[in-house]
Amino acid sequence: MTIRLNPYLHFAGDARAAMEFYRSVMGGELEVMTFGDAGGGGGEYPDDGVMHAFLRTDAGLELMASDGHDPAAGGPDKVSCSLSGDDAETLTRYFEELAAGGTVDVPFEKQVWGDTFGQVTDRFGIRWLLNAATPAS
């Protein structure tokens, strides 16, 4: 049996827009189930609100999200999503696209440990850390 750790992001009504944005950045297939699809939110959540969204990319990345953020459960300020690997071209593109409409916290550039690293908070308030490993010589 395989065990995975998947980021699960909670939004206050814009989960669909966020997940469609992430699909535009990373590609892949996006599945969305609304509260209406599951019989309605019972007044607490709108029928078109996202009960569960799942993005699976061709690179094997998986990201989940929903609407109905409960502040007591923590929020984007409590967790960061990290993307790392040795495909500097793809990670550079991800960084640039995630930064569009967001805030660059740390520019994506060579760091003292030898890798290229940057941090961005996207337009939905999610913090992303990206690290492109320097190839071994």
PDB file of C-alpha atoms in Angstrom:
ATOM      1  CA  MET A   1       0.000   0.000   0.000  1.00  0.00           C
ATOM      2  CA  THR A   2       1.244   3.473  -0.906  1.00  0.00           C
ATOM      3  CA  ILE A   3       0.858   6.371   1.501  1.00  0.00           C
ATOM      4  CA  ARG A   4       0.870   9.958   0.247  1.00  0.00           C
ATOM      5  CA  LEU A   5       0.997  13.308   1.954  1.00  0.00           C
ATOM      6  CA  ASN A   6      -1.196  15.763   0.029  1.00  0.00           C
ATOM      7  CA  PRO A   7      -1.532  19.485   0.660  1.00  0.00           C
ATOM      8  CA  TYR A   8      -5.196  20.306   1.324  1.00  0.00           C
ATOM      9  CA  LEU A   9      -5.959  24.005   0.995  1.00  0.00           C
ATOM     10  CA  HIS A  10      -8.994  25.700   2.545  1.00  0.00           C
ATOM     11  CA  PHE A  11     -10.565  28.765   0.956  1.00  0.00           C
ATOM     12  CA  ALA A  12     -13.388  31.132   1.820  1.00  0.00           C
ATOM     13  CA  GLY A  13     -15.313  30.839  -1.443  1.00  0.00           C
ATOM     14  CA  ASP A  14     -12.631  30.955  -4.127  1.00  0.00           C
ATOM     15  CA  ALA A  15     -11.405  27.346  -4.140  1.00  0.00           C
ATOM     16  CA  ARG A  16     -12.568  26.784  -7.730  1.00  0.00           C
ATOM     17  CA  ALA A  17     -10.736  29.868  -9.028  1.00  0.00           C
ATOM     18  CA  ALA A  18      -7.599  28.923  -7.091  1.00  0.00           C
ATOM     19  CA  MET A  19      -7.599  25.325  -8.314  1.00  0.00           C
ATOM     20  CA  GLU A  20      -8.227  26.395 -11.919  1.00  0.00           C
ATOM     21  CA  PHE A  21      -5.287  28.792 -11.541  1.00  0.00           C
ATOM     22  CA  TYR A  22      -3.049  26.004 -10.196  1.00  0.00           C
ATOM     23  CA  ARG A  23      -4.126  23.773 -13.103  1.00  0.00           C
ATOM     24  CA  SER A  24      -3.147  26.577 -15.522  1.00  0.00           C
ATOM     25  CA  VAL A  25       0.286  26.750 -13.871  1.00  0.00           C
ATOM     26  CA  MET A  26       1.037  23.035 -13.375  1.00  0.00           C
ATOM     27  CA  GLY A  27      -1.277  21.348 -15.880  1.00  0.00           C
ATOM     28  CA  GLY A  28      -3.103  18.128 -15.131  1.00  0.00           C
ATOM     29  CA  GLU A  29      -6.659  17.024 -14.493  1.00  0.00           C
ATOM     30  CA  LEU A  30      -8.931  18.848 -12.068  1.00  0.00           C
ATOM     31  CA  GLU A  31     -11.945  17.199 -10.445  1.00  0.00           C
ATOM     32  CA  VAL A  32     -14.407  19.397  -8.560  1.00  0.00           C
ATOM     33  CA  MET A  33     -17.375  18.332  -6.436  1.00  0.00           C
ATOM     34  CA  THR A  34     -19.650  21.122  -5.231  1.00  0.00           C
ATOM     35  CA  PHE A  35     -21.827  21.142  -2.138  1.00  0.00           C
ATOM     36  CA  GLY A  36     -24.791  20.993  -4.549  1.00  0.00           C
ATOM     37  CA  ASP A  37     -23.378  17.817  -6.129  1.00  0.00           C
ATOM     38  CA  ALA A  38     -23.356  16.269  -2.664  1.00  0.00           C
ATOM     39  CA  GLY A  39     -26.922  17.236  -1.811  1.00  0.00           C
ATOM     40  CA  GLY A  40     -26.421  20.874  -0.854  1.00  0.00           C
ATOM     41  CA  GLY A  41     -24.656  22.749   1.873  1.00  0.00           C
ATOM     42  CA  GLY A  42     -27.731  23.007   4.037  1.00  0.00           C
ATOM     43  CA  GLY A  43     -27.563  26.789   3.978  1.00  0.00           C
ATOM     44  CA  GLU A  44     -24.104  26.871   5.527  1.00  0.00           C
ATOM     45  CA  TYR A  45     -22.362  26.716   2.134  1.00  0.00           C
ATOM     46  CA  PRO A  46     -23.663  27.719  -1.312  1.00  0.00           C
ATOM     47  CA  ASP A  47     -24.549  24.871  -3.648  1.00  0.00           C
ATOM     48  CA  ASP A  48     -21.843  26.014  -6.103  1.00  0.00           C
ATOM     49  CA  GLY A  49     -19.188  26.126  -3.349  1.00  0.00           C
ATOM     50  CA  VAL A  50     -16.393  23.563  -3.617  1.00  0.00           C
ATOM     51  CA  MET A  51     -16.830  20.665  -1.244  1.00  0.00           C
ATOM     52  CA  HIS A  52     -13.730  18.907  -2.623  1.00  0.00           C
ATOM     53  CA  ALA A  53     -11.334  19.636  -5.479  1.00  0.00           C
ATOM     54  CA  PHE A  54      -8.491  17.392  -6.560  1.00  0.00           C
ATOM     55  CA  LEU A  55      -5.725  18.323  -9.009  1.00  0.00           C
ATOM     56  CA  ARG A  56      -3.397  15.607 -10.281  1.00  0.00           C
ATOM     57  CA  THR A  57      -0.638  16.715 -12.667  1.00  0.00           C
ATOM     58  CA  ASP A  58       1.225  14.696 -15.274  1.00  0.00           C
ATOM     59  CA  ALA A  59       4.349  15.177 -13.117  1.00  0.00           C
ATOM     60  CA  GLY A  60       2.631  13.340 -10.241  1.00  0.00           C
ATOM     61  CA  LEU A  61       1.860  16.395  -8.102  1.00  0.00           C
ATOM     62  CA  GLU A  62      -1.408  16.251  -6.175  1.00  0.00           C
ATOM     63  CA  LEU A  63      -3.230  19.170  -4.570  1.00  0.00           C
ATOM     64  CA  MET A  64      -6.621  19.223  -2.866  1.00  0.00           C
ATOM     65  CA  ALA A  65      -8.857  22.078  -1.740  1.00  0.00           C
ATOM     66  CA  SER A  66     -12.304  23.097  -0.536  1.00  0.00           C
ATOM     67  CA  ASP A  67     -14.371  26.138   0.406  1.00  0.00           C
ATOM     68  CA  GLY A  68     -15.739  26.720   3.859  1.00  0.00           C
ATOM     69  CA  HIS A  69     -12.522  27.760   5.571  1.00  0.00           C
ATOM     70  CA  ASP A  70     -12.767  27.480   9.340  1.00  0.00           C
ATOM     71  CA  PRO A  71     -10.304  29.982  10.904  1.00  0.00           C
ATOM     72  CA  ALA A  72      -9.897  27.668  13.899  1.00  0.00           C
ATOM     73  CA  ALA A  73      -8.449  25.015  11.572  1.00  0.00           C
ATOM     74  CA  GLY A  74      -5.554  27.260  10.588  1.00  0.00           C
ATOM     75  CA  GLY A  75      -5.053  28.989   7.312  1.00  0.00           C
ATOM     76  CA  PRO A  76      -2.588  29.853   4.584  1.00  0.00           C
ATOM     77  CA  ASP A  77      -0.386  31.567   7.146  1.00  0.00           C
ATOM     78  CA  LYS A  78       0.164  28.214   8.902  1.00  0.00           C
ATOM     79  CA  VAL A  79       1.372  26.111   5.957  1.00  0.00           C
ATOM     80  CA  SER A  80       3.488  26.587   2.842  1.00  0.00           C
ATOM     81  CA  CYS A  81       3.515  24.464  -0.313  1.00  0.00           C
ATOM     82  CA  SER A  82       6.983  23.485  -1.470  1.00  0.00           C
ATOM     83  CA  LEU A  83       7.972  22.505  -4.994  1.00  0.00           C
ATOM     84  CA  SER A  84      11.496  21.239  -5.474  1.00  0.00           C
ATOM     85  CA  GLY A  85      13.534  19.210  -7.912  1.00  0.00           C
ATOM     86  CA  ASP A  86      16.178  19.483 -10.582  1.00  0.00           C
ATOM     87  CA  ASP A  87      14.012  20.785 -13.453  1.00  0.00           C
ATOM     88  CA  ALA A  88      15.035  24.436 -13.151  1.00  0.00           C
ATOM     89  CA  GLU A  89      13.177  25.483 -16.300  1.00  0.00           C
ATOM     90  CA  THR A  90       9.821  24.145 -15.065  1.00  0.00           C
ATOM     91  CA  LEU A  91      10.328  25.458 -11.520  1.00  0.00           C
ATOM     92  CA  THR A  92      11.232  28.899 -12.897  1.00  0.00           C
ATOM     93  CA  ARG A  93       8.030  28.915 -14.953  1.00  0.00           C
ATOM     94  CA  TYR A  94       5.969  27.805 -11.920  1.00  0.00           C
ATOM     95  CA  PHE A  95       7.523  30.590  -9.825  1.00  0.00           C
ATOM     96  CA  GLU A  96       6.806  33.263 -12.413  1.00  0.00           C
ATOM     97  CA  GLU A  97       3.219  32.117 -12.979  1.00  0.00           C
ATOM     98  CA  LEU A  98       2.453  31.716  -9.257  1.00  0.00           C
ATOM     99  CA  ALA A  99       3.833  35.230  -8.689  1.00  0.00           C
ATOM    100  CA  ALA A 100       1.456  36.779 -11.262  1.00  0.00           C
ATOM    101  CA  GLY A 101      -0.956  38.870  -9.214  1.00  0.00           C
ATOM    102  CA  GLY A 102       0.768  37.784  -6.001  1.00  0.00           C
ATOM    103  CA  THR A 103       3.791  38.907  -4.019  1.00  0.00           C
ATOM    104  CA  VAL A 104       7.385  37.780  -4.441  1.00  0.00           C
ATOM    105  CA  ASP A 105       8.661  37.294  -0.891  1.00  0.00           C
ATOM    106  CA  VAL A 106      12.114  36.006  -1.913  1.00  0.00           C
ATOM    107  CA  PRO A 107      13.274  36.350  -5.541  1.00  0.00           C
ATOM    108  CA  PHE A 108      13.962  33.087  -7.388  1.00  0.00           C
ATOM    109  CA  GLU A 109      17.748  33.212  -7.514  1.00  0.00           C
ATOM    110  CA  LYS A 110      20.935  31.390  -6.573  1.00  0.00           C
ATOM    111  CA  GLN A 111      21.287  30.988  -2.796  1.00  0.00           C
ATOM    112  CA  VAL A 112      24.247  30.440  -0.477  1.00  0.00           C
ATOM    113  CA  TRP A 113      23.558  26.678  -0.333  1.00  0.00           C
ATOM    114  CA  GLY A 114      24.034  26.494  -4.117  1.00  0.00           C
ATOM    115  CA  ASP A 115      20.449  25.947  -5.288  1.00  0.00           C
ATOM    116  CA  THR A 116      18.074  28.408  -6.887  1.00  0.00           C
ATOM    117  CA  PHE A 117      15.313  29.239  -4.407  1.00  0.00           C
ATOM    118  CA  GLY A 118      12.429  31.660  -4.157  1.00  0.00           C
ATOM    119  CA  GLN A 119       9.257  32.232  -2.198  1.00  0.00           C
ATOM    120  CA  VAL A 120       6.012  33.715  -3.454  1.00  0.00           C
ATOM    121  CA  THR A 121       2.594  34.328  -1.936  1.00  0.00           C
ATOM    122  CA  ASP A 122       0.094  33.830  -4.749  1.00  0.00           C
ATOM    123  CA  ARG A 123      -3.032  35.895  -5.438  1.00  0.00           C
ATOM    124  CA  PHE A 124      -5.057  33.541  -3.210  1.00  0.00           C
ATOM    125  CA  GLY A 125      -2.782  34.030  -0.192  1.00  0.00           C
ATOM    126  CA  ILE A 126      -1.011  30.656  -0.464  1.00  0.00           C
ATOM    127  CA  ARG A 127       2.753  30.707   0.195  1.00  0.00           C
ATOM    128  CA  TRP A 128       4.907  28.670  -2.204  1.00  0.00           C
ATOM    129  CA  LEU A 129       8.574  27.778  -1.725  1.00  0.00           C
ATOM    130  CA  LEU A 130      10.388  26.678  -4.864  1.00  0.00           C
ATOM    131  CA  ASN A 131      13.857  25.146  -4.929  1.00  0.00           C
ATOM    132  CA  ALA A 132      15.752  24.092  -8.064  1.00  0.00           C
ATOM    133  CA  ALA A 133      18.658  21.852  -7.119  1.00  0.00           C
ATOM    134  CA  THR A 134      21.996  22.648  -8.665  1.00  0.00           C
ATOM    135  CA  PRO A 135      23.228  19.667 -10.682  1.00  0.00           C
ATOM    136  CA  ALA A 136      26.166  17.835  -9.100  1.00  0.00           C
ATOM    137  CA  SER A 137      29.472  18.533 -10.824  1.00  0.00           C
TER     138      SER A 137
END
